[in-house]
mmCIF file of C-alpha atoms in Angstrom:
data_model
loop_
_atom_site.group_PDB
_atom_site.id
_atom_site.type_symbol
_atom_site.label_atom_id
_atom_site.label_comp_id
_atom_site.label_asym_id
_atom_site.label_seq_id
_atom_site.Cartn_x
_atom_site.Cartn_y
_atom_site.Cartn_z
ATOM 1 C CA MET L 1 -56.225 -136.728 -41.432
ATOM 2 C CA ALA L 2 -54.977 -133.483 -39.890
ATOM 3 C CA THR L 3 -53.456 -135.115 -37.103
ATOM 4 C CA ILE L 4 -51.401 -137.262 -39.191
ATOM 5 C CA LYS L 5 -50.136 -134.086 -40.871
ATOM 6 C CA ASN L 6 -49.204 -132.413 -37.651
ATOM 7 C CA TYR L 7 -47.412 -135.746 -36.498
ATOM 8 C CA ILE L 8 -45.260 -135.646 -39.873
ATOM 9 C CA LYS L 9 -44.659 -131.905 -39.343
ATOM 10 C CA GLN L 10 -43.583 -132.590 -35.778
ATOM 11 C CA TYR L 11 -41.366 -135.562 -36.800
ATOM 12 C CA LEU L 12 -39.773 -133.502 -39.849
ATOM 13 C CA LYS L 13 -38.848 -130.697 -37.265
ATOM 14 C CA TRP L 14 -37.363 -133.186 -34.942
ATOM 15 C CA ARG L 15 -35.451 -134.960 -37.629
ATOM 16 C CA GLU L 16 -34.083 -131.640 -38.857
ATOM 17 C CA GLU L 17 -32.928 -130.841 -35.033
ATOM 18 C CA GLN L 18 -31.493 -134.275 -34.763
ATOM 19 C CA LYS L 19 -29.367 -133.829 -37.917
ATOM 20 C CA GLU L 20 -28.046 -130.601 -36.582
ATOM 21 C CA LYS L 21 -27.181 -132.049 -33.303
ATOM 22 C CA GLU L 22 -25.574 -135.328 -34.863
ATOM 23 C CA LEU L 23 -23.555 -133.029 -37.348
ATOM 24 C CA ALA L 24 -22.254 -130.839 -34.298
ATOM 25 C CA GLU L 25 -21.210 -133.984 -32.549
ATOM 26 C CA ARG L 26 -19.437 -135.231 -35.481
ATOM 27 C CA GLU L 27 -17.542 -132.006 -35.896
ATOM 28 C CA ALA L 28 -16.637 -132.103 -32.455
ATOM 29 C CA ARG L 29 -15.089 -135.767 -32.708
ATOM 30 C CA VAL L 30 -13.290 -134.729 -35.822
ATOM 31 C CA SER L 31 -11.559 -131.862 -34.056
ATOM 32 C CA TRP L 32 -10.720 -134.177 -31.292
ATOM 33 C CA TYR L 33 -9.137 -136.617 -33.600
ATOM 34 C CA LYS L 34 -7.052 -134.055 -35.486
ATOM 35 C CA ALA L 35 -6.051 -132.515 -32.062
ATOM 36 C CA LYS L 36 -4.960 -136.043 -30.678
ATOM 37 C CA MET L 37 -3.899 -137.864 -33.667
ATOM 38 C CA GLY L 38 -3.025 -135.084 -36.183
ATOM 39 C CA SER L 39 0.531 -136.066 -36.654
ATOM 40 C CA PRO L 40 2.983 -139.051 -36.028
ATOM 41 C CA GLU L 41 4.409 -137.485 -33.283
ATOM 42 C CA LYS L 42 1.121 -136.992 -31.510
ATOM 43 C CA ILE L 43 0.413 -140.739 -32.041
ATOM 44 C CA LYS L 44 3.750 -141.410 -30.364
ATOM 45 C CA ASN L 45 2.691 -139.482 -27.339
ATOM 46 C CA PHE L 46 -0.873 -141.178 -27.012
ATOM 47 C CA THR L 47 -1.587 -142.103 -23.554
ATOM 48 C CA GLU L 48 -3.953 -144.683 -21.963
ATOM 49 C CA LYS L 49 -6.314 -141.650 -21.110
ATOM 50 C CA ASP L 50 -6.108 -140.734 -24.876
ATOM 51 C CA LEU L 51 -6.932 -144.287 -25.594
ATOM 52 C CA HIS L 52 -10.117 -144.335 -23.269
ATOM 53 C CA GLU L 53 -11.274 -140.884 -24.777
ATOM 54 C CA LEU L 54 -10.779 -142.219 -28.144
ATOM 55 C CA ILE L 55 -12.952 -145.535 -27.527
ATOM 56 C CA GLU L 56 -15.664 -143.515 -25.913
ATOM 57 C CA LYS L 57 -15.905 -141.420 -29.013
ATOM 58 C CA LEU L 58 -16.118 -144.424 -31.306
ATOM 59 C CA TRP L 59 -19.618 -144.527 -32.857
ATOM 60 C CA ALA L 60 -18.945 -148.534 -33.501
ATOM 61 C CA LEU L 61 -18.664 -148.951 -29.815
ATOM 62 C CA GLU L 62 -21.669 -147.191 -28.560
ATOM 63 C CA PHE L 63 -23.362 -150.361 -27.566
ATOM 64 C CA TRP L 64 -20.494 -151.251 -25.107
ATOM 65 C CA ARG L 65 -21.784 -150.396 -21.508
ATOM 66 C CA ASN L 66 -18.404 -150.718 -19.945
ATOM 67 C CA LYS L 67 -15.846 -148.981 -22.450
ATOM 68 C CA ALA L 68 -13.305 -149.008 -19.789
ATOM 69 C CA TYR L 69 -13.362 -152.913 -19.874
ATOM 70 C CA LYS L 70 -13.074 -152.890 -23.587
ATOM 71 C CA VAL L 71 -9.852 -150.393 -23.691
ATOM 72 C CA ASN L 72 -8.296 -152.290 -20.630
ATOM 73 C CA LYS L 73 -8.751 -155.510 -22.751
ATOM 74 C CA LEU L 74 -7.227 -153.979 -25.800
ATOM 75 C CA ILE L 75 -4.156 -152.702 -23.792
ATOM 76 C CA THR L 76 -3.618 -155.857 -22.197
ATOM 77 C CA ASP L 77 -4.080 -157.794 -25.386
ATOM 78 C CA ASN L 78 -1.773 -155.662 -27.580
ATOM 79 C CA GLY L 79 0.167 -153.525 -25.101
ATOM 80 C CA LEU L 80 0.295 -149.551 -25.538
#
């Protein structure tokens, strides 16, 4: 029984560390979004490189291995 308690303690410690790490990553993404897209003028000056960075930062596209392909397809289909 003592080993289960140890595993639970280890897990809770790990989970807290993960939560802090995820929060820091989220804050960094929000800062980037605000810096790149915080105003209509900034959006008008959005470049292909910026779009690549944006797609790489999206949580919803983490499963894509080749994100450059996805960005290039978006640009081809919709223009930039």
